[in-house]
N, CA and C atoms as an extended XYZ file, in Angstrom:
465
Properties=species:S:1:pos:R:3:atomname:S:1:resname:S:1:resid:I:1 pbc="F F F"
N        78.920       50.839      -29.789 N   MET     1
C        79.684       50.071      -30.925 CA  MET     1
C        79.073       50.443      -31.970 C   MET     1
N        79.261       49.928      -32.212 N   THR     2
C        79.734       50.365      -34.560 CA  THR     2
C        78.633       50.244      -34.749 C   THR     2
N        77.865       50.873      -35.919 N   LEU     3
C        77.072       51.307      -37.270 CA  LEU     3
C        76.258       49.601      -37.434 C   LEU     3
N        77.369       48.798      -37.538 N   ARG     4
C        77.205       47.083      -37.988 CA  ARG     4
C        76.607       46.321      -36.567 C   ARG     4
N        77.454       47.135      -35.787 N   GLN     5
C        77.052       46.346      -34.082 CA  GLN     5
C        75.486       45.912      -34.154 C   GLN     5
N        75.529       47.517      -34.139 N   ASN     6
C        74.046       48.177      -33.736 CA  ASN     6
C        72.774       47.804      -34.806 C   ASN     6
N        73.852       47.296      -36.683 N   TYR     7
C        72.899       46.889      -37.095 CA  TYR     7
C        71.744       45.791      -36.272 C   TYR     7
N        73.165       45.244      -36.623 N   ASP     8
C        72.450       43.106      -36.633 CA  ASP     8
C        71.980       43.081      -35.320 C   ASP     8
N        72.076       43.721      -33.815 N   ALA     9
C        71.354       43.855      -32.998 CA  ALA     9
C        70.073       43.879      -33.043 C   ALA     9
N        69.805       45.105      -33.652 N   ALA    10
C        68.743       45.466      -33.531 CA  ALA    10
C        67.763       44.211      -34.788 C   ALA    10
N        68.326       44.069      -35.765 N   THR    11
C        68.117       42.614      -36.921 CA  THR    11
C        67.733       41.098      -36.208 C   THR    11
N        68.738       41.184      -34.645 N   THR    12
C        67.928       40.375      -34.016 CA  THR    12
C        66.620       40.210      -32.785 C   THR    12
N        66.789       41.079      -32.836 N   VAL    13
C        66.197       41.636      -32.247 CA  VAL    13
C        64.576       41.524      -32.438 C   VAL    13
N        64.478       41.686      -34.058 N   ARG    14
C        63.352       42.168      -35.215 CA  ARG    14
C        62.973       40.620      -35.382 C   ARG    14
N        63.505       39.724      -35.586 N   THR    15
C        64.262       38.364      -35.928 CA  THR    15
C        62.791       37.485      -34.527 C   THR    15
N        64.196       37.907      -33.127 N   ALA    16
C        62.831       37.136      -31.624 CA  ALA    16
C        61.785       37.920      -31.904 C   ALA    16
N        60.846       38.445      -32.473 N   ARG    17
C        60.059       39.540      -32.495 CA  ARG    17
C        58.656       38.848      -33.151 C   ARG    17
N        59.667       38.695      -33.902 N   ARG    18
C        59.181       37.583      -36.071 CA  ARG    18
C        58.850       36.691      -35.660 C   ARG    18
N        59.394       35.573      -34.362 N   LYS    19
C        59.443       35.054      -34.030 CA  LYS    19
C        58.233       34.019      -33.197 C   LYS    19
N        58.904       35.642      -32.302 N   ARG    20
C        57.227       35.329      -31.028 CA  ARG    20
C        56.354       35.598      -31.362 C   ARG    20
N        55.854       36.052      -32.727 N   VAL    21
C        54.763       36.510      -32.788 CA  VAL    21
C        54.048       35.283      -34.185 C   VAL    21
N        54.996       35.295      -34.312 N   ALA    22
C        54.935       34.062      -35.669 CA  ALA    22
C        54.098       32.694      -34.173 C   ALA    22
N        54.488       32.245      -33.777 N   ARG    23
C        54.841       31.614      -32.631 CA  ARG    23
C        53.265       31.087      -31.773 C   ARG    23
N        53.103       32.879      -31.232 N   ALA    24
C        51.598       32.900      -31.015 CA  ALA    24
C        50.404       32.582      -32.110 C   ALA    24
N        50.780       33.533      -33.305 N   VAL    25
C        50.145       33.545      -34.021 CA  VAL    25
C        49.228       31.326      -34.739 C   VAL    25
N        50.610       31.055      -34.224 N   SER    26
C        50.222       29.611      -35.405 CA  SER    26
C        49.624       29.305      -34.056 C   SER    26
N        49.039       29.566      -32.800 N   ILE    27
C        48.794       28.400      -31.057 CA  ILE    27
C        47.675       28.877      -30.876 C   ILE    27
N        47.388       30.209      -31.819 N   ALA    28
C        45.668       30.729      -31.730 CA  ALA    28
C        45.588       30.685      -32.462 C   ALA    28
N        45.651       29.999      -34.161 N   ALA    29
C        45.252       28.980      -35.383 CA  ALA    29
C        45.307       27.819      -34.235 C   ALA    29
N        46.148       27.133      -34.159 N   ILE    30
C        45.602       25.825      -34.013 CA  ILE    30
C        44.088       25.428      -32.463 C   ILE    30
N        44.235       26.556      -31.655 N   GLY    31
C        43.146       27.048      -30.941 CA  GLY    31
C        42.089       26.883      -31.704 C   GLY    31
N        42.193       28.309      -32.412 N   LEU    32
C        40.223       28.039      -33.121 CA  LEU    32
C        40.362       26.435      -33.814 C   LEU    32
N        41.553       26.204      -34.317 N   VAL    33
C        40.893       24.235      -34.788 CA  VAL    33
C        40.330       23.547      -33.857 C   VAL    33
N        40.920       23.705      -33.305 N   VAL    34
C        40.181       22.318      -31.689 CA  VAL    34
C        39.253       22.890      -31.355 C   VAL    34
N        38.671       24.048      -31.572 N   THR    35
C        37.753       24.168      -30.644 CA  THR    35
C        36.561       23.762      -31.535 C   THR    35
N        37.015       24.674      -33.137 N   ALA    36
C        35.992       24.111      -33.786 CA  ALA    36
C        35.439       22.711      -33.406 C   ALA    36
N        36.936       21.971      -33.879 N   GLY    37
C        36.588       20.957      -34.071 CA  GLY    37
C        35.405       20.608      -33.100 C   GLY    37
N        36.028       21.360      -31.589 N   ALA    38
C        35.049       20.298      -30.810 CA  ALA    38
C        33.866       20.329      -30.535 C   ALA    38
N        33.471       22.319      -31.049 N   THR    39
C        32.125       22.510      -31.280 CA  THR    39
C        30.953       21.158      -32.510 C   THR    39
N        31.704       21.071      -33.149 N   THR    40
C        31.194       20.338      -34.816 CA  THR    40
C        30.910       18.538      -33.200 C   THR    40
N        32.615       17.845      -33.014 N   THR    41
C        31.376       16.424      -32.435 CA  THR    41
C        31.045       16.616      -31.264 C   THR    41
N        30.980       18.210      -30.526 N   THR    42
C        30.189       17.650      -29.670 CA  THR    42
C        28.571       18.267      -29.820 C   THR    42
N        28.803       17.774      -30.167 N   SER    43
C        26.528       18.340      -31.576 CA  SER    43
C        26.498       17.178      -30.823 C   SER    43
N        27.071       16.144      -31.856 N   ALA    44
C        26.942       14.750      -32.141 CA  ALA    44
C        26.936       14.062      -30.679 C   ALA    44
N        25.853       13.441      -30.566 N   ALA    45
C        25.832       12.495      -29.305 CA  ALA    45
C        25.544       10.588      -29.050 C   ALA    45
N        25.190       10.239      -28.086 N   SER    46
C        24.893        8.772      -28.743 CA  SER    46
C        24.206        8.395      -27.097 C   SER    46
N        22.715        8.030      -26.898 N   LYS    47
C        22.172        7.432      -25.635 CA  LYS    47
C        22.346        6.545      -25.467 C   LYS    47
N        21.713        5.724      -24.704 N   TYR    48
C        21.665        4.366      -24.281 CA  TYR    48
C        20.403        4.636      -23.342 C   TYR    48
N        20.012        2.701      -23.290 N   SER    49
C        18.540        2.099      -22.645 CA  SER    49
C        18.086        1.211      -22.598 C   SER    49
N        17.839        1.067      -21.401 N   ASN    50
C        17.351       -0.853      -21.345 CA  ASN    50
C        15.889       -1.233      -20.109 C   ASN    50
N        15.397       -3.004      -20.438 N   CYS    51
C        14.701       -3.325      -19.469 CA  CYS    51
C        14.741       -4.516      -19.291 C   CYS    51
N        14.089       -4.809      -18.212 N   SER    52
C        13.894       -6.425      -18.195 CA  SER    52
C        12.426       -6.968      -18.368 C   SER    52
N        12.769       -7.635      -18.457 N   SER    53
C        11.027       -8.940      -18.064 CA  SER    53
C        10.689      -10.114      -17.915 C   SER    53
N        11.635      -10.831      -16.900 N   ARG    54
C        11.562      -12.264      -16.364 CA  ARG    54
C        13.062      -12.826      -17.094 C   ARG    54
N        14.426      -12.442      -17.247 N   GLY    55
C        15.259      -12.154      -17.456 CA  GLY    55
C        15.465      -11.825      -19.125 C   GLY    55
N        15.071      -11.377      -20.374 N   GLY    56
C        14.992      -10.860      -21.130 CA  GLY    56
C        15.487       -9.103      -20.880 C   GLY    56
N        16.119       -8.876      -21.369 N   ILE    57
C        17.561       -7.415      -21.755 CA  ILE    57
C        16.968       -7.277      -22.287 C   ILE    57
N        16.650       -5.633      -23.257 N   LEU    58
C        16.460       -4.737      -24.443 CA  LEU    58
C        16.884       -4.389      -24.153 C   LEU    58
N        18.402       -4.096      -24.583 N   SER    59
C        19.225       -1.830      -24.873 CA  SER    59
C        18.578       -1.593      -26.602 C   SER    59
N        18.124       -0.297      -25.530 N   ILE    60
C        17.663        0.609      -26.736 CA  ILE    60
C        19.032        1.194      -26.844 C   ILE    60
N        19.707        1.869      -27.687 N   GLY    61
C        20.469        3.561      -28.395 CA  GLY    61
C        20.435        4.154      -29.838 C   GLY    61
N        20.574        4.815      -29.660 N   THR    62
C        20.234        5.895      -30.868 CA  THR    62
C        21.281        7.375      -30.592 C   THR    62
N        21.926        7.648      -31.603 N   GLU    63
C        21.983        8.549      -32.555 CA  GLU    63
C        21.670        9.727      -33.075 C   GLU    63
N        22.401       10.528      -32.397 N   TYR    64
C        21.393       11.636      -33.162 CA  TYR    64
C        22.647       13.549      -32.395 C   TYR    64
N        21.540       13.988      -33.445 N   ASN    65
C        23.014       15.863      -32.831 CA  ASN    65
C        22.121       16.845      -32.881 C   ASN    65
N        22.437       17.915      -32.425 N   PHE    66
C        21.196       19.069      -32.196 CA  PHE    66
C        21.781       19.829      -33.491 C   PHE    66
N        21.480       20.061      -34.789 N   ALA    67
C        21.731       20.310      -35.442 CA  ALA    67
C        21.073       21.325      -35.983 C   ALA    67
N        20.187       22.547      -35.047 N   SER    68
C        20.788       23.678      -34.686 CA  SER    68
C        19.503       24.013      -33.781 C   SER    68
N        19.689       25.089      -32.845 N   GLN    69
C        19.556       25.436      -31.697 CA  GLN    69
C        18.230       25.171      -30.814 C   GLN    69
N        17.633       25.125      -32.335 N   ASN    70
C        15.960       24.802      -32.000 CA  ASN    70
C        15.630       23.137      -33.123 C   ASN    70
N        16.150       22.520      -33.366 N   THR    71
C        15.867       20.868      -33.843 CA  THR    71
C        16.636       19.823      -33.437 C   THR    71
N        16.743       18.704      -33.520 N   VAL    72
C        17.324       17.194      -32.941 CA  VAL    72
C        16.913       17.790      -34.742 C   VAL    72
N        18.300       16.360      -34.623 N   TRP    73
C        18.730       15.358      -36.327 CA  TRP    73
C        18.735       13.500      -35.937 C   TRP    73
N        17.862       13.128      -35.245 N   VAL    74
C        17.926       11.830      -35.313 CA  VAL    74
C        18.181       11.211      -36.898 C   VAL    74
N        20.458       10.412      -36.280 N   THR    75
C        20.747        9.329      -37.499 CA  THR    75
C        20.413        8.065      -37.235 C   THR    75
N        20.101        8.120      -36.145 N   ASN    76
C        19.689        6.088      -36.035 CA  ASN    76
C        19.361        5.860      -35.034 C   ASN    76
N        18.255        4.079      -34.432 N   ALA    77
C        18.450        3.091      -33.010 CA  ALA    77
C        18.694        2.210      -33.885 C   ALA    77
N        19.147        1.739      -32.659 N   SER    78
C        19.221        0.081      -32.541 CA  SER    78
C        18.198       -1.144      -31.116 C   SER    78
N        19.382       -1.819      -31.293 N   PHE    79
C        18.592       -2.478      -29.720 CA  PHE    79
C        19.294       -3.974      -29.941 C   PHE    79
N        19.111       -4.231      -29.503 N   THR    80
C        19.851       -5.819      -28.811 CA  THR    80
C        19.061       -6.491      -27.585 C   THR    80
N        18.523       -7.632      -27.725 N   ILE    81
C        18.082       -8.695      -26.995 CA  ILE    81
C        19.346       -9.908      -26.456 C   ILE    81
N        19.784       -9.247      -25.202 N   GLU    82
C        20.655      -10.660      -24.095 CA  GLU    82
C        19.076      -10.728      -23.191 C   GLU    82
N        20.441      -12.219      -23.490 N   ARG    83
C        19.775      -12.738      -21.643 CA  ARG    83
C        18.673      -13.670      -22.501 C   ARG    83
N        18.018      -13.516      -23.944 N   ASN    84
C        17.590      -14.469      -24.276 CA  ASN    84
C        17.403      -15.678      -25.464 C   ASN    84
N        17.853      -16.721      -25.998 N   SER    85
C        18.991      -16.792      -27.503 CA  SER    85
C        17.190      -17.622      -27.831 C   SER    85
N        16.253      -17.075      -27.193 N   GLY    86
C        15.213      -17.546      -28.566 CA  GLY    86
C        15.201      -16.462      -29.833 C   GLY    86
N        14.334      -17.544      -30.711 N   HIS    87
C        14.274      -17.203      -32.239 CA  HIS    87
C        12.795      -15.990      -32.356 C   HIS    87
N        12.243      -16.181      -31.798 N   HIS    88
C        11.553      -15.478      -31.969 CA  HIS    88
C        10.431      -14.229      -30.863 C   HIS    88
N        11.643      -13.739      -31.240 N   ASN    89
C        11.029      -11.817      -29.843 CA  ASN    89
C        10.907      -10.874      -31.130 C   ASN    89
N         9.738      -10.480      -30.107 N   ASN    90
C         9.485       -9.050      -31.799 CA  ASN    90
C        10.445       -8.167      -30.889 C   ASN    90
N         9.850       -6.598      -31.379 N   VAL    91
C        10.816       -5.917      -31.342 CA  VAL    91
C        10.012       -4.185      -32.415 C   VAL    91
N         9.842       -3.158      -31.635 N   TYR    92
C         9.116       -2.317      -32.041 CA  TYR    92
C        10.090       -1.241      -32.120 C   TYR    92
N        10.785        0.131      -32.293 N   LEU    93
C        10.919        1.481      -32.057 CA  LEU    93
C        10.547        1.574      -32.184 C   LEU    93
N        10.189        3.184      -31.897 N   ARG    94
C         9.633        4.176      -32.059 CA  ARG    94
C        10.138        5.618      -31.862 C   ARG    94
N         9.974        6.747      -32.745 N   VAL    95
C        10.825        7.829      -32.649 CA  VAL    95
C         9.318        8.229      -32.846 C   VAL    95
N         8.728        9.070      -31.437 N   ARG    96
C         7.841        9.703      -31.232 CA  ARG    96
C         7.732       11.795      -31.141 C   ARG    96
N         7.061       12.150      -31.031 N   LYS    97
C         6.330       13.215      -30.835 CA  LYS    97
C         6.109       13.196      -28.905 C   LYS    97
N         6.956       14.674      -28.381 N   GLY    98
C         5.757       14.446      -26.564 CA  GLY    98
C         4.553       14.345      -26.335 C   GLY    98
N         3.703       14.455      -27.354 N   ASN    99
C         2.245       13.872      -27.322 CA  ASN    99
C         2.058       12.176      -27.540 C   ASN    99
N         2.999       11.437      -28.194 N   GLY   100
C         2.268       10.317      -28.455 CA  GLY   100
C         2.851        9.770      -29.954 C   GLY   100
N         2.938       10.854      -31.079 N   THR   101
C         2.613       10.566      -32.411 CA  THR   101
C         3.935       10.277      -32.711 C   THR   101
N         3.627        9.087      -33.311 N   ASP   102
C         5.081        8.848      -33.722 CA  ASP   102
C         5.490        9.202      -34.542 C   ASP   102
N         6.612        9.465      -35.256 N   VAL   103
C         7.243        9.744      -36.276 CA  VAL   103
C         8.168        8.667      -37.073 C   VAL   103
N         8.959        8.177      -36.484 N   TRP   104
C         9.391        6.844      -37.195 CA  TRP   104
C         9.188        6.052      -36.595 C   TRP   104
N         8.542        5.088      -38.045 N   ALA   105
C         8.400        3.599      -36.484 CA  ALA   105
C         9.296        2.094      -37.133 C   ALA   105
N         9.503        1.091      -36.584 N   TRP   106
C         9.397       -0.366      -36.896 CA  TRP   106
C         9.693       -0.211      -36.374 C   TRP   106
N         8.975       -2.173      -37.001 N   THR   107
C         8.405       -3.212      -36.323 CA  THR   107
C         9.243       -4.534      -36.804 C   THR   107
N         9.203       -5.787      -36.133 N   SER   108
C        10.841       -6.654      -37.236 CA  SER   108
C         8.911       -7.544      -36.973 C   SER   108
N         9.525       -8.456      -38.016 N   GLY   109
C         8.613       -9.558      -37.482 CA  GLY   109
C         8.800       -9.931      -36.776 C   GLY   109
N         8.192      -11.608      -36.901 N   ASP   110
C         8.282      -12.724      -35.540 CA  ASP   110
C         9.580      -13.558      -35.125 C   ASP   110
N        10.451      -12.615      -35.391 N   ASN   111
C        11.593      -13.477      -35.915 CA  ASN   111
C        12.859      -13.183      -35.538 C   ASN   111
N        13.238      -11.976      -34.744 N   VAL   112
C        14.008      -11.489      -33.748 CA  VAL   112
C        15.581      -12.860      -32.591 C   VAL   112
N        16.081      -12.973      -33.072 N   ARG   113
C        17.028      -14.019      -31.991 CA  ARG   113
C        17.596      -13.202      -31.023 C   ARG   113
N        17.555      -13.387      -30.388 N   GLY   114
C        18.387      -12.520      -29.029 CA  GLY   114
C        20.464      -13.073      -29.105 C   GLY   114
N        20.494      -11.309      -28.991 N   GLY   115
C        22.285      -11.523      -28.939 CA  GLY   115
C        22.393      -11.358      -29.973 C   GLY   115
N        21.364      -10.366      -30.785 N   GLN   116
C        22.101       -9.264      -31.748 CA  GLN   116
C        21.709       -8.067      -31.651 C   GLN   116
N        22.609       -7.524      -32.271 N   THR   117
C        21.893       -6.716      -32.359 CA  THR   117
C        22.011       -5.663      -34.201 C   THR   117
N        20.814       -4.633      -34.506 N   LYS   118
C        20.096       -3.995      -35.316 CA  LYS   118
C        20.264       -3.099      -35.226 C   LYS   118
N        21.074       -2.230      -36.582 N   THR   119
C        20.120       -0.904      -36.804 CA  THR   119
C        19.821       -0.615      -37.446 C   THR   119
N        19.140        0.235      -37.265 N   LYS   120
C        18.313        1.058      -37.957 CA  LYS   120
C        17.984        2.782      -38.556 C   LYS   120
N        19.019        3.315      -39.624 N   ALA   121
C        18.380        4.317      -40.078 CA  ALA   121
C        17.088        4.904      -40.046 C   ALA   121
N        17.361        6.372      -39.190 N   VAL   122
C        15.943        6.891      -39.159 CA  VAL   122
C        16.158        7.771      -39.873 C   VAL   122
N        17.424        8.830      -39.987 N   SER   123
C        17.287       10.663      -40.561 CA  SER   123
C        15.898       10.852      -40.668 C   SER   123
N        15.929       11.807      -39.482 N   LYS   124
C        14.187       13.297      -38.911 CA  LYS   124
C        15.006       13.850      -38.512 C   LYS   124
N        14.593       15.249      -38.305 N   ARG   125
C        14.951       16.050      -37.787 CA  ARG   125
C        13.398       16.551      -37.108 C   ARG   125
N        13.187       16.966      -36.068 N   LEU   126
C        12.295       16.915      -36.252 CA  LEU   126
C        12.473       18.896      -34.326 C   LEU   126
N        11.519       19.160      -33.438 N   PRO   127
C        11.336       20.904      -33.052 CA  PRO   127
C        11.921       20.021      -31.515 C   PRO   127
N        12.738       20.637      -31.282 N   ARG   128
C        12.593       20.204      -30.111 CA  ARG   128
C        11.909       20.227      -29.038 C   ARG   128
N        10.807       21.510      -29.155 N   SER   129
C         9.694       22.377      -28.109 CA  SER   129
C         8.704       20.685      -28.145 C   SER   129
N         8.350       19.495      -28.964 N   SER   130
C         7.799       18.681      -29.470 CA  SER   130
C         8.476       17.722      -28.447 C   SER   130
N         9.102       18.149      -27.885 N   ARG   131
C         9.731       17.027      -26.763 CA  ARG   131
C         9.922       15.541      -27.309 C   ARG   131
N        11.292       15.585      -28.190 N   PRO   132
C        11.146       13.222      -28.993 CA  PRO   132
C        11.344       12.958      -27.942 C   PRO   132
N        11.356       11.918      -28.184 N   TYR   133
C        12.079       10.758      -27.726 CA  TYR   133
C        12.160        8.982      -28.245 C   TYR   133
N        13.194        8.256      -27.847 N   LEU   134
C        13.137        6.499      -28.479 CA  LEU   134
C        11.787        5.931      -27.761 C   LEU   134
N        11.382        5.065      -28.208 N   LYS   135
C        10.084        3.614      -26.901 CA  LYS   135
C        11.157        3.108      -28.441 C   LYS   135
N        11.538        1.809      -27.569 N   GLY   136
C        12.229        0.125      -27.410 CA  GLY   136
C        11.225       -0.399      -26.424 C   GLY   136
N        10.302       -1.864      -27.716 N   HIS   137
C         9.774       -2.608      -26.865 CA  HIS   137
C         9.471       -4.153      -27.319 C   HIS   137
N        10.020       -4.560      -26.712 N   ALA   138
C         9.773       -6.027      -27.451 CA  ALA   138
C         9.521       -6.576      -26.229 C   ALA   138
N         8.333       -7.633      -27.158 N   THR   139
C         7.591       -9.364      -26.478 CA  THR   139
C         9.202       -9.813      -26.593 C   THR   139
N         9.345      -11.394      -25.296 N   PHE   140
C        10.295      -11.970      -25.129 CA  PHE   140
C         9.839      -13.798      -25.164 C   PHE   140
N        10.583      -14.124      -26.368 N   ASP   141
C        10.237      -15.450      -26.521 CA  ASP   141
C        10.830      -16.776      -24.976 C   ASP   141
N         9.492      -17.036      -24.437 N   VAL   142
C        10.251      -17.731      -23.953 CA  VAL   142
C         8.738      -19.046      -23.418 C   VAL   142
N         8.822      -20.126      -22.820 N   THR   143
C         8.180      -20.422      -22.169 CA  THR   143
C         7.120      -20.283      -22.025 C   THR   143
N         5.883      -20.778      -21.655 N   GLY   144
C         4.864      -19.716      -20.761 CA  GLY   144
C         4.501      -18.284      -22.138 C   GLY   144
N         3.421      -17.736      -20.779 N   PRO   145
C         3.329      -16.023      -21.831 CA  PRO   145
C         4.092      -14.984      -21.602 C   PRO   145
N         4.284      -15.140      -22.595 N   ASP   146
C         5.697      -13.633      -23.167 CA  ASP   146
C         5.480      -12.793      -22.507 C   ASP   146
N         6.844      -12.326      -21.868 N   PRO   147
C         7.033      -11.301      -20.603 CA  PRO   147
C         6.900       -9.952      -22.043 C   PRO   147
N         7.153       -8.630      -20.833 N   SER   148
C         7.403       -7.510      -22.583 CA  SER   148
C         7.122       -6.920      -21.033 C   SER   148
N         9.207       -5.827      -21.893 N   CYS   149
C         9.312       -4.724      -21.812 CA  CYS   149
C         9.571       -2.873      -22.161 C   CYS   149
N         9.665       -2.162      -21.744 N   ALA   150
C         9.646       -1.125      -23.367 CA  ALA   150
C        10.561       -0.193      -21.773 C   ALA   150
N        11.340        0.544      -22.782 N   ALA   151
C        12.968        1.966      -22.764 CA  ALA   151
C        12.542        2.770      -23.744 C   ALA   151
N        12.664        3.439      -22.569 N   TYR   152
C        12.639        4.688      -23.261 CA  TYR   152
C        13.806        5.397      -23.899 C   TYR   152
N        14.582        6.735      -24.618 N   ILE   153
C        15.307        8.094      -24.269 CA  ILE   153
C        14.463        9.225      -24.813 C   ILE   153
N        14.769       10.401      -23.682 N   LYS   154
C        14.313       11.682      -24.466 CA  LYS   154
C        15.856       12.201      -25.176 C   LYS   154
N        15.648       12.710      -26.334 N   TYR   155
C        16.563       13.802      -26.953 CA  TYR   155
C        17.050       15.139      -26.613 C   TYR   155
């Protein structure tokens, strides 16, 4: 081989190595970005629960995330009354500590219509050690005695 051929062969090898290293670095960077994104999105969560009584169904939901290792950040709470088209249903939502102490409360008037979903902003940070939960309670508007039920979601 001539000197020029050796130089060209060495340059080709160096170029191929640089490309492999650059490709490996970019793949690693993409992996880090995906991992960081997954870590951020997996900390946010939603949970749902429901209860029923004499045909009426209360469905509740909440969105929250584990703000740190020791706290829960509750962002909102929502509810829907199903299979009851009454105009005078009553609902209340409570975020409580495990001992039953209310941290956040919302009570409707005697005017909740069935079939509509309502979402309420909570924006509360709670220690996980307090075993927080969401309680939803509904009294359904029916002929005769009004039945009620309660649904719970643990954070």
